[in-house]
JSON list of C-alpha atoms in Angstrom, two decimals:
[
{"chain": "A", "resi": 1, "resn": "MET", "atom": "CA", "xyz": [-37.40, -2.28, 39.46]},
{"chain": "A", "resi": 2, "resn": "ASN", "atom": "CA", "xyz": [-36.91, 1.18, 40.99]},
{"chain": "A", "resi": 3, "resn": "THR", "atom": "CA", "xyz": [-34.59, -0.35, 43.59]},
{"chain": "A", "resi": 4, "resn": "LEU", "atom": "CA", "xyz": [-32.19, -1.31, 40.79]},
{"chain": "A", "resi": 5, "resn": "ARG", "atom": "CA", "xyz": [-31.69, 2.24, 39.57]},
{"chain": "A", "resi": 6, "resn": "ASN", "atom": "CA", "xyz": [-28.21, 3.59, 40.34]},
{"chain": "A", "resi": 7, "resn": "LYS", "atom": "CA", "xyz": [-27.18, 0.69, 42.57]},
{"chain": "A", "resi": 8, "resn": "VAL", "atom": "CA", "xyz": [-23.55, -0.33, 43.04]},
{"chain": "A", "resi": 9, "resn": "GLN", "atom": "CA", "xyz": [-22.20, -3.40, 44.82]},
{"chain": "A", "resi": 10, "resn": "LEU", "atom": "CA", "xyz": [-18.44, -3.90, 45.19]},
{"chain": "A", "resi": 11, "resn": "ILE", "atom": "CA", "xyz": [-16.12, -6.23, 47.05]},
{"chain": "A", "resi": 12, "resn": "GLY", "atom": "CA", "xyz": [-12.56, -5.03, 47.42]},
{"chain": "A", "resi": 13, "resn": "ASN", "atom": "CA", "xyz": [-9.68, -4.05, 49.67]},
{"chain": "A", "resi": 14, "resn": "LEU", "atom": "CA", "xyz": [-8.97, -0.62, 51.15]},
{"chain": "A", "resi": 15, "resn": "GLY", "atom": "CA", "xyz": [-5.96, 1.10, 49.63]},
{"chain": "A", "resi": 16, "resn": "ASN", "atom": "CA", "xyz": [-5.39, 3.40, 52.63]},
{"chain": "A", "resi": 17, "resn": "ASP", "atom": "CA", "xyz": [-6.80, 4.00, 56.08]},
{"chain": "A", "resi": 18, "resn": "PRO", "atom": "CA", "xyz": [-10.11, 5.88, 55.82]},
{"chain": "A", "resi": 19, "resn": "GLU", "atom": "CA", "xyz": [-10.07, 9.67, 56.16]},
{"chain": "A", "resi": 20, "resn": "ILE", "atom": "CA", "xyz": [-12.57, 10.62, 58.86]},
{"chain": "A", "resi": 21, "resn": "ILE", "atom": "CA", "xyz": [-14.04, 14.13, 58.93]},
{"chain": "A", "resi": 22, "resn": "ASN", "atom": "CA", "xyz": [-16.23, 15.32, 61.80]},
{"chain": "A", "resi": 23, "resn": "LEU", "atom": "CA", "xyz": [-18.29, 18.24, 60.51]},
{"chain": "A", "resi": 24, "resn": "GLU", "atom": "CA", "xyz": [-19.47, 21.19, 62.61]},
{"chain": "A", "resi": 25, "resn": "SER", "atom": "CA", "xyz": [-23.04, 20.02, 62.08]},
{"chain": "A", "resi": 26, "resn": "GLY", "atom": "CA", "xyz": [-22.19, 16.87, 64.08]},
{"chain": "A", "resi": 27, "resn": "LYS", "atom": "CA", "xyz": [-22.21, 14.58, 61.04]},
{"chain": "A", "resi": 28, "resn": "THR", "atom": "CA", "xyz": [-19.36, 12.16, 60.39]},
{"chain": "A", "resi": 29, "resn": "LEU", "atom": "CA", "xyz": [-17.91, 11.58, 56.91]},
{"chain": "A", "resi": 30, "resn": "ALA", "atom": "CA", "xyz": [-15.57, 8.72, 55.94]},
{"chain": "A", "resi": 31, "resn": "LYS", "atom": "CA", "xyz": [-13.62, 8.84, 52.66]},
{"chain": "A", "resi": 32, "resn": "PHE", "atom": "CA", "xyz": [-11.64, 5.89, 51.36]},
{"chain": "A", "resi": 33, "resn": "ASN", "atom": "CA", "xyz": [-10.82, 3.97, 48.21]},
{"chain": "A", "resi": 34, "resn": "ILE", "atom": "CA", "xyz": [-11.10, 0.28, 47.45]},
{"chain": "A", "resi": 35, "resn": "ALA", "atom": "CA", "xyz": [-9.43, -1.85, 44.83]},
{"chain": "A", "resi": 36, "resn": "THR", "atom": "CA", "xyz": [-11.31, -4.52, 42.91]},
{"chain": "A", "resi": 37, "resn": "ASN", "atom": "CA", "xyz": [-9.43, -7.14, 40.90]},
{"chain": "A", "resi": 38, "resn": "GLU", "atom": "CA", "xyz": [-10.46, -9.07, 37.82]},
{"chain": "A", "resi": 39, "resn": "SER", "atom": "CA", "xyz": [-8.27, -11.81, 36.33]},
{"chain": "A", "resi": 40, "resn": "TYR", "atom": "CA", "xyz": [-8.31, -13.22, 32.84]},
{"chain": "A", "resi": 41, "resn": "THR", "atom": "CA", "xyz": [-6.04, -15.10, 30.46]},
{"chain": "A", "resi": 42, "resn": "ASN", "atom": "CA", "xyz": [-4.86, -13.22, 27.37]},
{"chain": "A", "resi": 43, "resn": "ASN", "atom": "CA", "xyz": [-4.40, -14.75, 23.92]},
{"chain": "A", "resi": 44, "resn": "LYS", "atom": "CA", "xyz": [-0.78, -15.72, 24.80]},
{"chain": "A", "resi": 45, "resn": "GLY", "atom": "CA", "xyz": [-2.00, -17.80, 27.75]},
{"chain": "A", "resi": 46, "resn": "GLU", "atom": "CA", "xyz": [-0.72, -15.33, 30.35]},
{"chain": "A", "resi": 47, "resn": "LYS", "atom": "CA", "xyz": [-2.80, -14.61, 33.43]},
{"chain": "A", "resi": 48, "resn": "ILE", "atom": "CA", "xyz": [-3.55, -10.86, 33.64]},
{"chain": "A", "resi": 49, "resn": "THR", "atom": "CA", "xyz": [-4.96, -9.12, 36.71]},
{"chain": "A", "resi": 50, "resn": "ASP", "atom": "CA", "xyz": [-6.76, -5.82, 36.15]},
{"chain": "A", "resi": 51, "resn": "THR", "atom": "CA", "xyz": [-7.14, -3.62, 39.25]},
{"chain": "A", "resi": 52, "resn": "GLN", "atom": "CA", "xyz": [-9.75, -0.84, 39.35]},
{"chain": "A", "resi": 53, "resn": "TRP", "atom": "CA", "xyz": [-9.81, 1.82, 42.09]},
{"chain": "A", "resi": 54, "resn": "HIS", "atom": "CA", "xyz": [-13.11, 3.22, 43.40]},
{"chain": "A", "resi": 55, "resn": "ASN", "atom": "CA", "xyz": [-13.58, 6.36, 45.53]},
{"chain": "A", "resi": 56, "resn": "VAL", "atom": "CA", "xyz": [-16.06, 5.75, 48.34]},
{"chain": "A", "resi": 57, "resn": "VAL", "atom": "CA", "xyz": [-17.73, 8.08, 50.85]},
{"chain": "A", "resi": 58, "resn": "ALA", "atom": "CA", "xyz": [-19.93, 7.12, 53.79]},
{"chain": "A", "resi": 59, "resn": "TRP", "atom": "CA", "xyz": [-21.96, 9.24, 56.21]},
{"chain": "A", "resi": 60, "resn": "GLY", "atom": "CA", "xyz": [-23.37, 8.97, 59.74]},
{"chain": "A", "resi": 61, "resn": "LYS", "atom": "CA", "xyz": [-23.47, 5.60, 61.50]},
{"chain": "A", "resi": 62, "resn": "THR", "atom": "CA", "xyz": [-21.78, 3.86, 58.57]},
{"chain": "A", "resi": 63, "resn": "ALA", "atom": "CA", "xyz": [-18.88, 6.34, 58.76]},
{"chain": "A", "resi": 64, "resn": "GLN", "atom": "CA", "xyz": [-18.59, 5.80, 62.52]},
{"chain": "A", "resi": 65, "resn": "ILE", "atom": "CA", "xyz": [-18.37, 2.02, 62.04]},
{"chain": "A", "resi": 66, "resn": "ILE", "atom": "CA", "xyz": [-15.70, 2.53, 59.38]},
{"chain": "A", "resi": 67, "resn": "GLU", "atom": "CA", "xyz": [-13.75, 4.81, 61.74]},
{"chain": "A", "resi": 68, "resn": "LYS", "atom": "CA", "xyz": [-13.71, 2.14, 64.48]},
{"chain": "A", "resi": 69, "resn": "TYR", "atom": "CA", "xyz": [-13.19, -1.08, 62.54]},
{"chain": "A", "resi": 70, "resn": "VAL", "atom": "CA", "xyz": [-11.93, -0.57, 58.98]},
{"chain": "A", "resi": 71, "resn": "THR", "atom": "CA", "xyz": [-8.24, -0.08, 58.11]},
{"chain": "A", "resi": 72, "resn": "LYS", "atom": "CA", "xyz": [-5.92, -0.27, 55.11]},
{"chain": "A", "resi": 73, "resn": "GLY", "atom": "CA", "xyz": [-5.92, -3.67, 53.41]},
{"chain": "A", "resi": 74, "resn": "LYS", "atom": "CA", "xyz": [-9.22, -4.87, 54.93]},
{"chain": "A", "resi": 75, "resn": "GLU", "atom": "CA", "xyz": [-11.64, -6.59, 52.57]},
{"chain": "A", "resi": 76, "resn": "VAL", "atom": "CA", "xyz": [-15.12, -5.06, 52.54]},
{"chain": "A", "resi": 77, "resn": "ALA", "atom": "CA", "xyz": [-18.35, -5.41, 50.61]},
{"chain": "A", "resi": 78, "resn": "ILE", "atom": "CA", "xyz": [-20.18, -2.15, 50.00]},
{"chain": "A", "resi": 79, "resn": "GLU", "atom": "CA", "xyz": [-23.50, -1.18, 48.52]},
{"chain": "A", "resi": 80, "resn": "GLY", "atom": "CA", "xyz": [-24.49, 2.30, 47.48]},
{"chain": "A", "resi": 81, "resn": "LYS", "atom": "CA", "xyz": [-25.04, 4.62, 44.55]},
{"chain": "A", "resi": 82, "resn": "LEU", "atom": "CA", "xyz": [-22.82, 6.50, 42.10]},
{"chain": "A", "resi": 83, "resn": "THR", "atom": "CA", "xyz": [-22.57, 10.27, 42.31]},
{"chain": "A", "resi": 84, "resn": "SER", "atom": "CA", "xyz": [-20.55, 12.70, 40.20]},
{"chain": "A", "resi": 85, "resn": "ARG", "atom": "CA", "xyz": [-19.43, 16.19, 41.15]},
{"chain": "A", "resi": 86, "resn": "SER", "atom": "CA", "xyz": [-16.95, 18.83, 40.08]},
{"chain": "A", "resi": 87, "resn": "TYR", "atom": "CA", "xyz": [-14.68, 21.24, 41.91]},
{"chain": "A", "resi": 88, "resn": "ASP", "atom": "CA", "xyz": [-11.95, 23.78, 41.15]},
{"chain": "A", "resi": 89, "resn": "ASP", "atom": "CA", "xyz": [-8.42, 22.78, 42.20]},
{"chain": "A", "resi": 90, "resn": "LYS", "atom": "CA", "xyz": [-5.77, 25.13, 43.63]},
{"chain": "A", "resi": 91, "resn": "GLU", "atom": "CA", "xyz": [-4.74, 26.23, 40.14]},
{"chain": "A", "resi": 92, "resn": "GLY", "atom": "CA", "xyz": [-8.34, 27.03, 39.18]},
{"chain": "A", "resi": 93, "resn": "ASN", "atom": "CA", "xyz": [-8.77, 23.98, 36.92]},
{"chain": "A", "resi": 94, "resn": "LYS", "atom": "CA", "xyz": [-12.15, 22.25, 36.95]},
{"chain": "A", "resi": 95, "resn": "ARG", "atom": "CA", "xyz": [-11.88, 18.65, 38.18]},
{"chain": "A", "resi": 96, "resn": "TYR", "atom": "CA", "xyz": [-14.51, 15.94, 38.03]},
{"chain": "A", "resi": 97, "resn": "ILE", "atom": "CA", "xyz": [-14.90, 13.03, 40.40]},
{"chain": "A", "resi": 98, "resn": "THR", "atom": "CA", "xyz": [-17.21, 10.04, 40.58]},
{"chain": "A", "resi": 99, "resn": "GLU", "atom": "CA", "xyz": [-17.77, 8.43, 43.98]},
{"chain": "A", "resi": 100, "resn": "VAL", "atom": "CA", "xyz": [-19.76, 5.60, 45.45]},
{"chain": "A", "resi": 101, "resn": "VAL", "atom": "CA", "xyz": [-21.93, 6.85, 48.32]},
{"chain": "A", "resi": 102, "resn": "CYS", "atom": "CA", "xyz": [-21.94, 3.83, 50.62]},
{"chain": "A", "resi": 103, "resn": "SER", "atom": "CA", "xyz": [-25.23, 2.99, 52.31]},
{"chain": "A", "resi": 104, "resn": "GLU", "atom": "CA", "xyz": [-24.29, -0.49, 53.55]},
{"chain": "A", "resi": 105, "resn": "LEU", "atom": "CA", "xyz": [-20.98, -2.02, 54.55]},
{"chain": "A", "resi": 106, "resn": "LEU", "atom": "CA", "xyz": [-20.01, -5.60, 55.33]},
{"chain": "A", "resi": 107, "resn": "MET", "atom": "CA", "xyz": [-16.57, -6.40, 56.72]},
{"chain": "A", "resi": 108, "resn": "LEU", "atom": "CA", "xyz": [-15.12, -9.56, 55.21]},
{"chain": "A", "resi": 109, "resn": "GLY", "atom": "CA", "xyz": [-12.08, -11.71, 55.98]},
{"chain": "A", "resi": 110, "resn": "LYS", "atom": "CA", "xyz": [-10.32, -11.85, 59.31]}
]
Protein backbone atom coordinates (compact mmCIF):
# COMPACT_ATOMS: atom_id res chain seq x y z
CA MET A 1 0.00 0.00 0.00
CA ASN A 2 2.96 2.37 0.34
CA THR A 3 3.00 2.80 -3.45
CA LEU A 4 -0.46 4.37 -3.23
CA ARG A 5 0.61 7.20 -0.94
CA ASN A 6 0.63 10.59 -2.68
CA LYS A 7 0.08 9.21 -6.18
CA VAL A 8 -1.59 11.24 -8.92
CA GLN A 9 -2.67 10.05 -12.36
CA LEU A 10 -4.15 12.52 -14.86
CA ILE A 11 -5.11 12.53 -18.52
CA GLY A 12 -5.49 15.95 -20.09
CA ASN A 13 -4.42 18.45 -22.72
CA LEU A 14 -1.58 20.98 -22.47
CA GLY A 15 -2.78 24.57 -22.18
CA ASN A 16 0.49 26.06 -23.47
CA ASP A 17 3.83 24.92 -24.83
CA PRO A 18 6.02 23.66 -21.98
CA GLU A 19 8.51 26.07 -20.41
CA ILE A 20 11.94 24.43 -20.50
CA ILE A 21 14.64 25.55 -18.08
CA ASN A 22 18.21 24.27 -18.32
CA LEU A 23 19.84 24.76 -14.92
CA GLU A 24 23.53 25.48 -14.33
CA SER A 25 23.81 22.10 -12.63
CA GLY A 26 23.02 20.46 -16.00
CA LYS A 27 19.51 19.38 -14.97
CA THR A 28 16.52 20.08 -17.20
CA LEU A 29 13.17 21.27 -15.84
CA ALA A 30 9.88 21.33 -17.78
CA LYS A 31 6.90 23.32 -16.48
CA PHE A 32 3.46 23.11 -18.06
CA ASN A 33 -0.21 22.92 -17.22
CA ILE A 34 -2.85 20.45 -18.33
CA ALA A 35 -6.61 20.69 -18.42
CA THR A 36 -8.84 17.82 -17.37
CA ASN A 37 -12.54 17.83 -18.24
CA GLU A 38 -15.47 16.23 -16.47
CA SER A 39 -19.00 16.33 -17.92
CA TYR A 40 -22.29 15.87 -16.15
CA THR A 41 -25.96 16.70 -16.61
CA ASN A 42 -27.47 19.21 -14.19
CA ASN A 43 -30.99 19.04 -12.77
CA LYS A 44 -32.32 21.04 -15.77
CA GLY A 45 -31.02 18.39 -18.18
CA GLU A 46 -28.20 20.59 -19.48
CA LYS A 47 -24.80 19.06 -20.16
CA ILE A 48 -22.13 20.87 -18.11
CA THR A 49 -18.38 20.51 -18.65
CA ASP A 50 -16.12 21.34 -15.72
CA THR A 51 -12.47 22.04 -16.60
CA GLN A 52 -9.75 21.84 -13.95
CA TRP A 53 -6.20 23.12 -14.54
CA HIS A 54 -3.19 21.35 -13.03
CA ASN A 55 0.37 22.72 -12.74
CA VAL A 56 2.93 20.07 -13.67
CA VAL A 57 6.73 19.97 -13.40
CA ALA A 58 9.08 17.30 -14.74
CA TRP A 59 12.82 16.80 -14.32
CA GLY A 60 15.68 15.09 -16.15
CA LYS A 61 14.95 12.62 -18.95
CA THR A 62 11.20 13.17 -18.65
CA ALA A 63 11.72 16.93 -19.13
CA GLN A 64 13.93 16.29 -22.16
CA ILE A 65 11.25 14.10 -23.77
CA ILE A 66 8.66 16.81 -23.09
CA GLU A 67 10.95 19.42 -24.68
CA LYS A 68 11.27 17.38 -27.89
CA TYR A 69 7.78 15.97 -28.37
CA VAL A 70 5.09 17.72 -26.32
CA THR A 71 3.37 20.94 -27.44
CA LYS A 72 0.25 22.98 -26.68
CA GLY A 73 -2.98 21.03 -27.14
CA LYS A 74 -1.37 17.57 -27.01
CA GLU A 75 -3.14 14.95 -24.91
CA VAL A 76 -0.92 13.30 -22.30
CA ALA A 77 -1.26 10.89 -19.41
CA ILE A 78 0.95 11.68 -16.45
CA GLU A 79 1.75 9.99 -13.17
CA GLY A 80 3.48 11.62 -10.25
CA LYS A 81 3.01 13.07 -6.79
CA LEU A 82 1.55 16.29 -5.36
CA THR A 83 3.86 18.86 -3.83
CA SER A 84 3.05 22.23 -2.27
CA ARG A 85 5.38 25.19 -1.84
CA SER A 86 5.26 28.90 -1.14
CA TYR A 87 7.13 31.90 -2.46
CA ASP A 88 7.07 35.70 -2.17
CA ASP A 89 5.87 37.59 -5.25
CA LYS A 90 7.28 40.91 -6.52
CA GLU A 91 5.08 42.86 -4.11
CA GLY A 92 6.24 40.78 -1.14
CA ASN A 93 2.99 38.80 -0.81
CA LYS A 94 3.27 35.14 0.13
CA ARG A 95 1.88 32.87 -2.61
CA TYR A 96 1.15 29.16 -2.40
CA ILE A 97 1.24 26.68 -5.25
CA THR A 98 0.46 23.00 -5.59
CA GLU A 99 2.11 21.09 -8.43
CA VAL A 100 2.21 17.57 -9.76
CA VAL A 101 5.81 16.35 -10.00
CA CYS A 102 5.64 14.10 -13.06
CA SER A 103 7.58 10.85 -12.87
CA GLU A 104 6.02 9.16 -15.92
CA LEU A 105 4.55 10.55 -19.11
CA LEU A 106 2.59 8.88 -21.90
CA MET A 107 1.78 10.78 -25.09
CA LEU A 108 -1.73 10.06 -26.33
CA GLY A 109 -3.62 10.88 -29.52
CA LYS A 110 -2.03 11.67 -32.85
